[in-house]
Short mmCIF file of C-alpha atoms in Angstrom, two decimals:
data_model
loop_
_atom_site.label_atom_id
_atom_site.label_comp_id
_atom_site.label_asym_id
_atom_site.label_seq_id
_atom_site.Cartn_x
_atom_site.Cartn_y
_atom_site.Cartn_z
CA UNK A 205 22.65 11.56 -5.19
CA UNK A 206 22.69 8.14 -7.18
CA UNK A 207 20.31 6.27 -9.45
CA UNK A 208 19.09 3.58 -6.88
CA UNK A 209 16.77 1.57 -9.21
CA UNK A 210 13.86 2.12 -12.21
CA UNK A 211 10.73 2.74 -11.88
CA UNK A 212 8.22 0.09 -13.75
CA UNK A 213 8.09 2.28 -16.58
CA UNK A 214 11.65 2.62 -16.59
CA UNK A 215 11.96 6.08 -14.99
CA UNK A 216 15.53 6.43 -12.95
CA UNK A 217 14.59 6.67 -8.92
CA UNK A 218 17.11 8.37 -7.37
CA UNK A 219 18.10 8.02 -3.57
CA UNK A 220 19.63 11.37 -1.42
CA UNK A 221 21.79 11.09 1.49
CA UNK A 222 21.60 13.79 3.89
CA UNK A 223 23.42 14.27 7.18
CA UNK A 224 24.06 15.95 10.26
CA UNK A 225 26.77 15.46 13.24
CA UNK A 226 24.02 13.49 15.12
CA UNK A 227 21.91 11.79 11.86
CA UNK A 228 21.63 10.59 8.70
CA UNK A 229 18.92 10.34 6.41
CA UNK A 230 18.27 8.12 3.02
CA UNK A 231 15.57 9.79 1.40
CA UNK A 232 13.83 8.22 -2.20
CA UNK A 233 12.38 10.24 -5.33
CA UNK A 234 9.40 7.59 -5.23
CA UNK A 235 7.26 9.27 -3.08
CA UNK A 236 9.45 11.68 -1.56
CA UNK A 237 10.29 8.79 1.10
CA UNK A 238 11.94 9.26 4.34
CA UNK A 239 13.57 5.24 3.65
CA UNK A 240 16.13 5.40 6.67
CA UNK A 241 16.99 7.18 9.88
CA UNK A 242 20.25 6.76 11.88
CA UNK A 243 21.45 8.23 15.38
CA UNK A 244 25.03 8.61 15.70
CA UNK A 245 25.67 5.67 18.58
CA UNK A 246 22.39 3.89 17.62
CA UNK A 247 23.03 0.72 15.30
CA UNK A 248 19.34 0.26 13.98
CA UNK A 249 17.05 2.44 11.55
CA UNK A 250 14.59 4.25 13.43
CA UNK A 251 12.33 4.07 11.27
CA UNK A 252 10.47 1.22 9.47
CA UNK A 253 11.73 1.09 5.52
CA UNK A 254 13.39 -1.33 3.16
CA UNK A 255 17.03 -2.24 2.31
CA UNK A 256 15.15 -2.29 -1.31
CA UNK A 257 13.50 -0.49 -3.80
CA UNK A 258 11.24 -3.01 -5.27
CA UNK A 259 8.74 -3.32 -1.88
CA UNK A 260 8.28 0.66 -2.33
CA UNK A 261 6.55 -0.15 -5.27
CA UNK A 262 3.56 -1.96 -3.49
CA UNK A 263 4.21 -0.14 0.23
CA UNK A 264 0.80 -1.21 1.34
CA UNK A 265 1.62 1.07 4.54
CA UNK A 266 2.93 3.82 2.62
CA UNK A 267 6.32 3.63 4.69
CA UNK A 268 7.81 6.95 4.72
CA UNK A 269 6.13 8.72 1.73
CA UNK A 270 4.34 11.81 1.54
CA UNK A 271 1.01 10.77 1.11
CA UNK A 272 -1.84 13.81 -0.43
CA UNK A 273 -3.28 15.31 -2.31
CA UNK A 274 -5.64 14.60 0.58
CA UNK A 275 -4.10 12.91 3.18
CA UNK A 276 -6.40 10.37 5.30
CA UNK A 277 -9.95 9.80 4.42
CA UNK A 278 -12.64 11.56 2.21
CA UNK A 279 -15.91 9.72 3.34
CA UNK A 280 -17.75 7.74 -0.41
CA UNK A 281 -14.81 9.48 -2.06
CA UNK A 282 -16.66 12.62 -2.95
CA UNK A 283 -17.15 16.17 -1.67
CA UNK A 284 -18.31 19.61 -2.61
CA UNK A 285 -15.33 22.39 -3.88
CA UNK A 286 -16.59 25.74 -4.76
CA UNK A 287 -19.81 24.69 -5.39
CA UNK A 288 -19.87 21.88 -7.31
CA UNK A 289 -19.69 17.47 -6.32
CA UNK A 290 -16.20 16.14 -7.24
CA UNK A 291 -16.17 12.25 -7.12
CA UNK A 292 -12.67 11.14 -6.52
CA UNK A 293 -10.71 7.40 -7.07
CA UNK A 294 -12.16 5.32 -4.39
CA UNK A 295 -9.24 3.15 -3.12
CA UNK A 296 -10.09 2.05 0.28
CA UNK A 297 -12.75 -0.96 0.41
CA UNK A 298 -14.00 0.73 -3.23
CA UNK A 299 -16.34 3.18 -1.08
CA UNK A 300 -13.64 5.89 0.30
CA UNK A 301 -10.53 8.42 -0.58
CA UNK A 302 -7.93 7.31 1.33
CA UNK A 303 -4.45 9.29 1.07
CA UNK A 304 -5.33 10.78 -2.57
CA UNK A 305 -6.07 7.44 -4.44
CA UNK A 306 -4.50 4.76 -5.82
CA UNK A 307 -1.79 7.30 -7.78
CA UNK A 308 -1.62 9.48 -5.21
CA UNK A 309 1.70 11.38 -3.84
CA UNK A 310 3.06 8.35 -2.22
CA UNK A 311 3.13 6.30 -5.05
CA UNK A 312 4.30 9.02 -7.59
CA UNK A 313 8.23 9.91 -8.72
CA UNK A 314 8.93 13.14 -7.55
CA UNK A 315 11.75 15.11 -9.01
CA UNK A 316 14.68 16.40 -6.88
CA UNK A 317 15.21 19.70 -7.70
CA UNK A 318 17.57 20.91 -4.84
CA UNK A 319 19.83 18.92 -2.79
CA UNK A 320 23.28 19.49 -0.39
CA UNK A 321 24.96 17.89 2.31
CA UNK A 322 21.88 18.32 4.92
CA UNK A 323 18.93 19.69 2.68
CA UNK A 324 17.04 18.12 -0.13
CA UNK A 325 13.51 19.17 -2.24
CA UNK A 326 11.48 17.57 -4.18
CA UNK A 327 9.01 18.23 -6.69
CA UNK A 328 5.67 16.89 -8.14
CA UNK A 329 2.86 18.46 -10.02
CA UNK A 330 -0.69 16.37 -9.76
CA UNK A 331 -2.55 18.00 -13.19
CA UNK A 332 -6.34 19.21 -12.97
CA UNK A 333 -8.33 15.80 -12.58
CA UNK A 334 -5.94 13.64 -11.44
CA UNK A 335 -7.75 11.14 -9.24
CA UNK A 336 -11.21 13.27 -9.59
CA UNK A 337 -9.25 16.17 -7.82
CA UNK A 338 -9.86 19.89 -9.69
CA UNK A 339 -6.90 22.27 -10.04
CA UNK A 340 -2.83 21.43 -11.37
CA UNK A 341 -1.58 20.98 -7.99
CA UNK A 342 2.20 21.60 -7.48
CA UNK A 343 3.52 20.63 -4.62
CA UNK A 344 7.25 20.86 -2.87
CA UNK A 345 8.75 18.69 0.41
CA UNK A 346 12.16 19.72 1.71
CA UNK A 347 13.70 17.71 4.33
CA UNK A 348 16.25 19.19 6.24
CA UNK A 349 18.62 17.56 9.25
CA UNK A 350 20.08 19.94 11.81
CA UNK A 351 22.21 18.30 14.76
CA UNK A 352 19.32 16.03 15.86
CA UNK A 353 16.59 17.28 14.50
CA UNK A 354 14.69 17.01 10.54
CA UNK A 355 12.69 19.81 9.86
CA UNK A 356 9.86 18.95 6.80
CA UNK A 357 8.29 21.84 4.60
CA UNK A 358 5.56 21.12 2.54
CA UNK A 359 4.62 23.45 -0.04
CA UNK A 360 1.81 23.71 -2.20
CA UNK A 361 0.27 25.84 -4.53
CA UNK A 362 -2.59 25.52 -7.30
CA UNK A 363 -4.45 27.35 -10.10
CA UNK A 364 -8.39 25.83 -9.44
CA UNK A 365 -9.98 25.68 -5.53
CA UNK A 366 -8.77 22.30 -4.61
CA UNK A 367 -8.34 20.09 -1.72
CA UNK A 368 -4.96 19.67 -0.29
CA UNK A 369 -3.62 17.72 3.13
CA UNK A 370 -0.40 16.46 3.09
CA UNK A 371 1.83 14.55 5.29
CA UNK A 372 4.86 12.67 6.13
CA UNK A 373 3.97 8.57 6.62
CA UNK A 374 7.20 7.69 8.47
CA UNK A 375 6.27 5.01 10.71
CA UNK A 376 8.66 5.08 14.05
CA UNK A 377 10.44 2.21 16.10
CA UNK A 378 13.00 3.64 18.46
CA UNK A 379 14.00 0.73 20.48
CA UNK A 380 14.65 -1.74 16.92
CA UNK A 381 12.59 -4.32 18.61
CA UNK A 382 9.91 -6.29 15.96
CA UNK A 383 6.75 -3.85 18.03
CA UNK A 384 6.06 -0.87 19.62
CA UNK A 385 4.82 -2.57 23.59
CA UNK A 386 7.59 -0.98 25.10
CA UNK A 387 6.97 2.31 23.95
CA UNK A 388 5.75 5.56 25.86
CA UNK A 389 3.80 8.24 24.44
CA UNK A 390 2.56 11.66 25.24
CA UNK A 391 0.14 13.82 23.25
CA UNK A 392 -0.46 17.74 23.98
CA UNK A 393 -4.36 16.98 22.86
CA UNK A 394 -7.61 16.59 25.19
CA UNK A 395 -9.96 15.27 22.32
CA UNK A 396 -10.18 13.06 19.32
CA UNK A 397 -12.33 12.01 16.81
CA UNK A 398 -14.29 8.67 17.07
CA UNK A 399 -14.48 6.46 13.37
CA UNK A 400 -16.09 3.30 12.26
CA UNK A 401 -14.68 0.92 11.37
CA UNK A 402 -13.10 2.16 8.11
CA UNK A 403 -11.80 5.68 10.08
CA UNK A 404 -14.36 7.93 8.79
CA UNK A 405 -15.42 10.33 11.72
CA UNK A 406 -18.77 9.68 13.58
CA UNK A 407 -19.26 12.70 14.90
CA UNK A 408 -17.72 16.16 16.29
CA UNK A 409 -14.36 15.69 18.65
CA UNK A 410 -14.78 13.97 22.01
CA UNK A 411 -12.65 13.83 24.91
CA UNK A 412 -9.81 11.03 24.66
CA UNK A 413 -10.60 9.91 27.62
CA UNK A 414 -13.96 8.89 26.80
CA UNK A 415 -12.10 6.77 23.80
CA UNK A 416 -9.44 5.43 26.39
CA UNK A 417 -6.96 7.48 24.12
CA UNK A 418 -5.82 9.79 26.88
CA UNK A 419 -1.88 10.77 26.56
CA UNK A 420 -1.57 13.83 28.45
CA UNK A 421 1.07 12.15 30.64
CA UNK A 422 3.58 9.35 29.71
CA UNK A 423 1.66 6.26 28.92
CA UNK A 424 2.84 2.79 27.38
CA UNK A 425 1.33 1.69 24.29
CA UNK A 426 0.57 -1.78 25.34
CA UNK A 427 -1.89 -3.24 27.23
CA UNK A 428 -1.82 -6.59 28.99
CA UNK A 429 1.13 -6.80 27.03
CA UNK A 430 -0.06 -6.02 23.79
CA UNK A 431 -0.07 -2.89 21.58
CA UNK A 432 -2.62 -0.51 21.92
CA UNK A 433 -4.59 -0.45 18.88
CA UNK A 434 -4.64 3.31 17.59
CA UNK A 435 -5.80 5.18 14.31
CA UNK A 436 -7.17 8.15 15.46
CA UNK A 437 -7.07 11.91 14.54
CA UNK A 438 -6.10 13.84 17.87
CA UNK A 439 -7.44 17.53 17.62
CA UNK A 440 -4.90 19.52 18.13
CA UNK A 441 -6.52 22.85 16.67
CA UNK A 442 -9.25 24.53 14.89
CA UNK A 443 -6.78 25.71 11.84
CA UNK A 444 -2.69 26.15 11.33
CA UNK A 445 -0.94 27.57 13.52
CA UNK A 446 2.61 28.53 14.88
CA UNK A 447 4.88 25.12 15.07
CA UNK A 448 4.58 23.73 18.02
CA UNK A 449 4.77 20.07 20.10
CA UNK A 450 2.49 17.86 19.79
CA UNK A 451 3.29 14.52 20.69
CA UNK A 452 6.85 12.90 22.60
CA UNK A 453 7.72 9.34 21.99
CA UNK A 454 10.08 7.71 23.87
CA UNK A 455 11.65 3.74 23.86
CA UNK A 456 14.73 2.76 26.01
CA UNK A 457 17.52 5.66 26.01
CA UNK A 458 15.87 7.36 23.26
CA UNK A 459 13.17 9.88 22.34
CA UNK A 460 11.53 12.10 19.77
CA UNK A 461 9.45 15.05 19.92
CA UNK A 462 7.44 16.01 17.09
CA UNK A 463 5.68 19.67 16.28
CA UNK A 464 4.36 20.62 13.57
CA UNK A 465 2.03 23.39 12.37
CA UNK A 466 -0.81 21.30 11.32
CA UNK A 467 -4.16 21.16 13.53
CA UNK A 468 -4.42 17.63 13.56
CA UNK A 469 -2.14 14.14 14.32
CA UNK A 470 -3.29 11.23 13.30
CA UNK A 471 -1.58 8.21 15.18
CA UNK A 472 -1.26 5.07 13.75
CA UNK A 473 0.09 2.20 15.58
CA UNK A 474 0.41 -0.32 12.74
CA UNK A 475 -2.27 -2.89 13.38
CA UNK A 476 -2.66 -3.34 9.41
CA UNK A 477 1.07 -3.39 9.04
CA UNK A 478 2.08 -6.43 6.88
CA UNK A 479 5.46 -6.67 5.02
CA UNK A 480 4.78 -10.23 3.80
CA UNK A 481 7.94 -11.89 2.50
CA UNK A 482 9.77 -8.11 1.60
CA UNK A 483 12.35 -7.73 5.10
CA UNK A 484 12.62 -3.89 6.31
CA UNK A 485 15.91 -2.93 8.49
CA UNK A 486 16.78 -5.69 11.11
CA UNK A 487 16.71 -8.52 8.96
CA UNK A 488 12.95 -8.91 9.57
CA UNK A 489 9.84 -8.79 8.04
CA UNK A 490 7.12 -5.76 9.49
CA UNK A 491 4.02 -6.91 11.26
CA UNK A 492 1.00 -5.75 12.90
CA UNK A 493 2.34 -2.74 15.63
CA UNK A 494 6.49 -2.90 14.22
CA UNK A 495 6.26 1.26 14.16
CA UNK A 496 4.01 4.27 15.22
CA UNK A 497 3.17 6.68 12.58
CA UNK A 498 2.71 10.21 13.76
CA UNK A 499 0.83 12.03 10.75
CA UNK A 500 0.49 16.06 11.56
CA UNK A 501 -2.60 16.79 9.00
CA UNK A 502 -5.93 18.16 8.77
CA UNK A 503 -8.70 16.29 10.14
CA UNK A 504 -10.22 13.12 7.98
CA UNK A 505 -13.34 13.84 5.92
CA UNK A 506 -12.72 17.89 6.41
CA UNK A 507 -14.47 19.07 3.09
CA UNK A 508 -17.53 17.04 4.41
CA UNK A 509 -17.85 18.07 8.03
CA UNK A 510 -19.22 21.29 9.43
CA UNK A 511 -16.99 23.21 11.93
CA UNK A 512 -13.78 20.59 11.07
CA UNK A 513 -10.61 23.19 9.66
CA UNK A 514 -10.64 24.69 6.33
CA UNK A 515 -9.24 22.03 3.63
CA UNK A 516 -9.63 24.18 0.28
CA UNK A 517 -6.14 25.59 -1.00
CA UNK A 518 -7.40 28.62 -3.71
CA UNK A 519 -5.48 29.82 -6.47
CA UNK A 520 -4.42 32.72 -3.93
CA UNK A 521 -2.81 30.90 -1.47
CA UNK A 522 -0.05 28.68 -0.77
CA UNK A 523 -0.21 25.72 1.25
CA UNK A 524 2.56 26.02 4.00
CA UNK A 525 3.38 22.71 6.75
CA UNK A 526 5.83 22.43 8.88
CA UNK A 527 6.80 19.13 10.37
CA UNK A 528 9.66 18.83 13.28
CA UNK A 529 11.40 15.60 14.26
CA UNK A 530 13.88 16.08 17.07
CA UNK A 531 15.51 12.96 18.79
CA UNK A 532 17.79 12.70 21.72
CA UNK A 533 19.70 9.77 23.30
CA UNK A 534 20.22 10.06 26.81
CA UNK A 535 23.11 7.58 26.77
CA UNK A 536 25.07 10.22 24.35
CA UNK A 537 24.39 13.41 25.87
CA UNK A 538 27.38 15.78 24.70
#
């Protein structure tokens, strides 16, 4: 662990290295962000981050963090929690919630409280009103390398009903090219959710094919030779369940399956992605489609849709979500 910069206010960020045999991660106390991924035998970062601390500060695409305490949208930034209208901090076009706010998790310093050669966790407590939210919400991530795989926890617990939905933002490029064309993608998931314009659902799940968003066997994301524009939730459940897969994306010699617990995925294929001047890992600056993010959530706009999976965390629970990244490289199989 070493002090890799200051926060604005001064406040030491610290940056953990974590490794495997088959990978190494950089991982950030600003925002609990996943900054860097390497393969043994693979000479770029497969995922998008910065060789810097100060574009983390801005991170308009909230590369890597763990973005909550709702993750994704909360239609006109308000909902109803045990009873009673909570307005929350409306940061997307000044009408809706989008990943917890402008102070949300992403943009927060959490505290490493644990860390070894392969594990690290990290720590943050949002207090009772923080961005309109009810209820001190603490909140844990570990990440944890294994071979080739990175398992994510995320725990949570609070003393008032709140909402909580949290996820990792790590946006993907396995092939180190500048987009994501020559990409394939599967998705264990018949239906999504259709959104306007701003990604706030229309109406119940419908099937992907009706959306054109049909994954169910290998597909490239490009079309005519450009990207496929995606940011949809895919349904992959009613509620939590065991870990299992839920999407495999693949580029070149290398793939990565991800399951996770969570009863949605949102996938994002970076149309908004701008880096402006700040250069990410390559040398170059990120544009629209330079990663995929694969978020494993609850569904957008939960607290304010009938029949969508439960949001509310209670002071008798504990908020339990488990992510799993594994990659392989079929030009290094041992």
């Amino acid at each position: 662990m070493q002090v890799y910069g200051h926060m604005p206010n001064g406040d030491n960020v610290f940056q953990v290295t974590i490794e495997s045999d088959d990978l190494k991660l950089k991982v950030l106390s600003l925002g609990a962000i996943i900054q860097d991924v390497r393969m043994r035998s693979v000479t770029h970062s497969l995922v998008l981050g910065y060789p810097r601390l100060e574009p983390y500060f801005i991170n308009s695409g909230k590369l890597g963090a763990i973005v909550g305490r709702y993750a994704n949208r909360i239609a006109n930034g308000k909902s109803k929690i045990d009873g009673k209208i909570y307005s929350f901090n409306k940061n997307q076009n000044k009408t809706h919630t989008l990943h917890g706010g402008t102070d949300g998790s992403a943009t927060r310093n959490w505290k490493i409280i644990e860390h070894d050669k392969s594990k690290v966790k990290l720590f943050d407590e949002l207090p009772d009103g923080h961005m309109g939210f009810p209820g001190n919400l603490k909140v844990e991530t570990t990440y944890k390398v294994d071979k080739s795989t990175i398992d994510i926890f995320i725990e949570a617990s609070t003393d008032k009903t709140t909402l909580c939905n949290f996820t990792n933002h790590s946006y993907f490029n396995l092939d180190g090219t500048k987009n994501i064309a020559n990409h394939n993608l599967i998705v264990n998931c018949e239906n999504v959710l259709p959104v306007d314009k701003n990604g706030i659902p229309l109406s119940k799940p419908v099937s992907a094919k009706e959306l054109s968003l049909d994954f169910k066997n290998s597909r490239k994301l490009n079309n005519n030779g450009k990207p496929i524009e995606i940011d949809h939730n895919f349904c992959i459940s009613n509620a939590r369940q065991n870990l299992r897969t839920n999407a495999i994306l693949s580029a070149k010699n290398i793939s990565l399956e991800l399951l996770s617990t969570e009863p949605g995925l949102q996938i994002y294929t970076g149309n908004g992605l701008n880096s402006g001047n700040d250069k990410g890992w390559g040398g170059h600056s990120y544009k629209a489609f330079a990663g995929i993010a694969l978020e494993p959530q609850i569904w957008p706009d939960s607290p304010n849709q009938v029949g969508f999976p439960n949001p509310y965390l209670s002071p008798n629970e504990k908020y339990k979500h488990h992510t799993r990244i594994k990659f392989s490289d079929s030009n290094n199989k041992k």
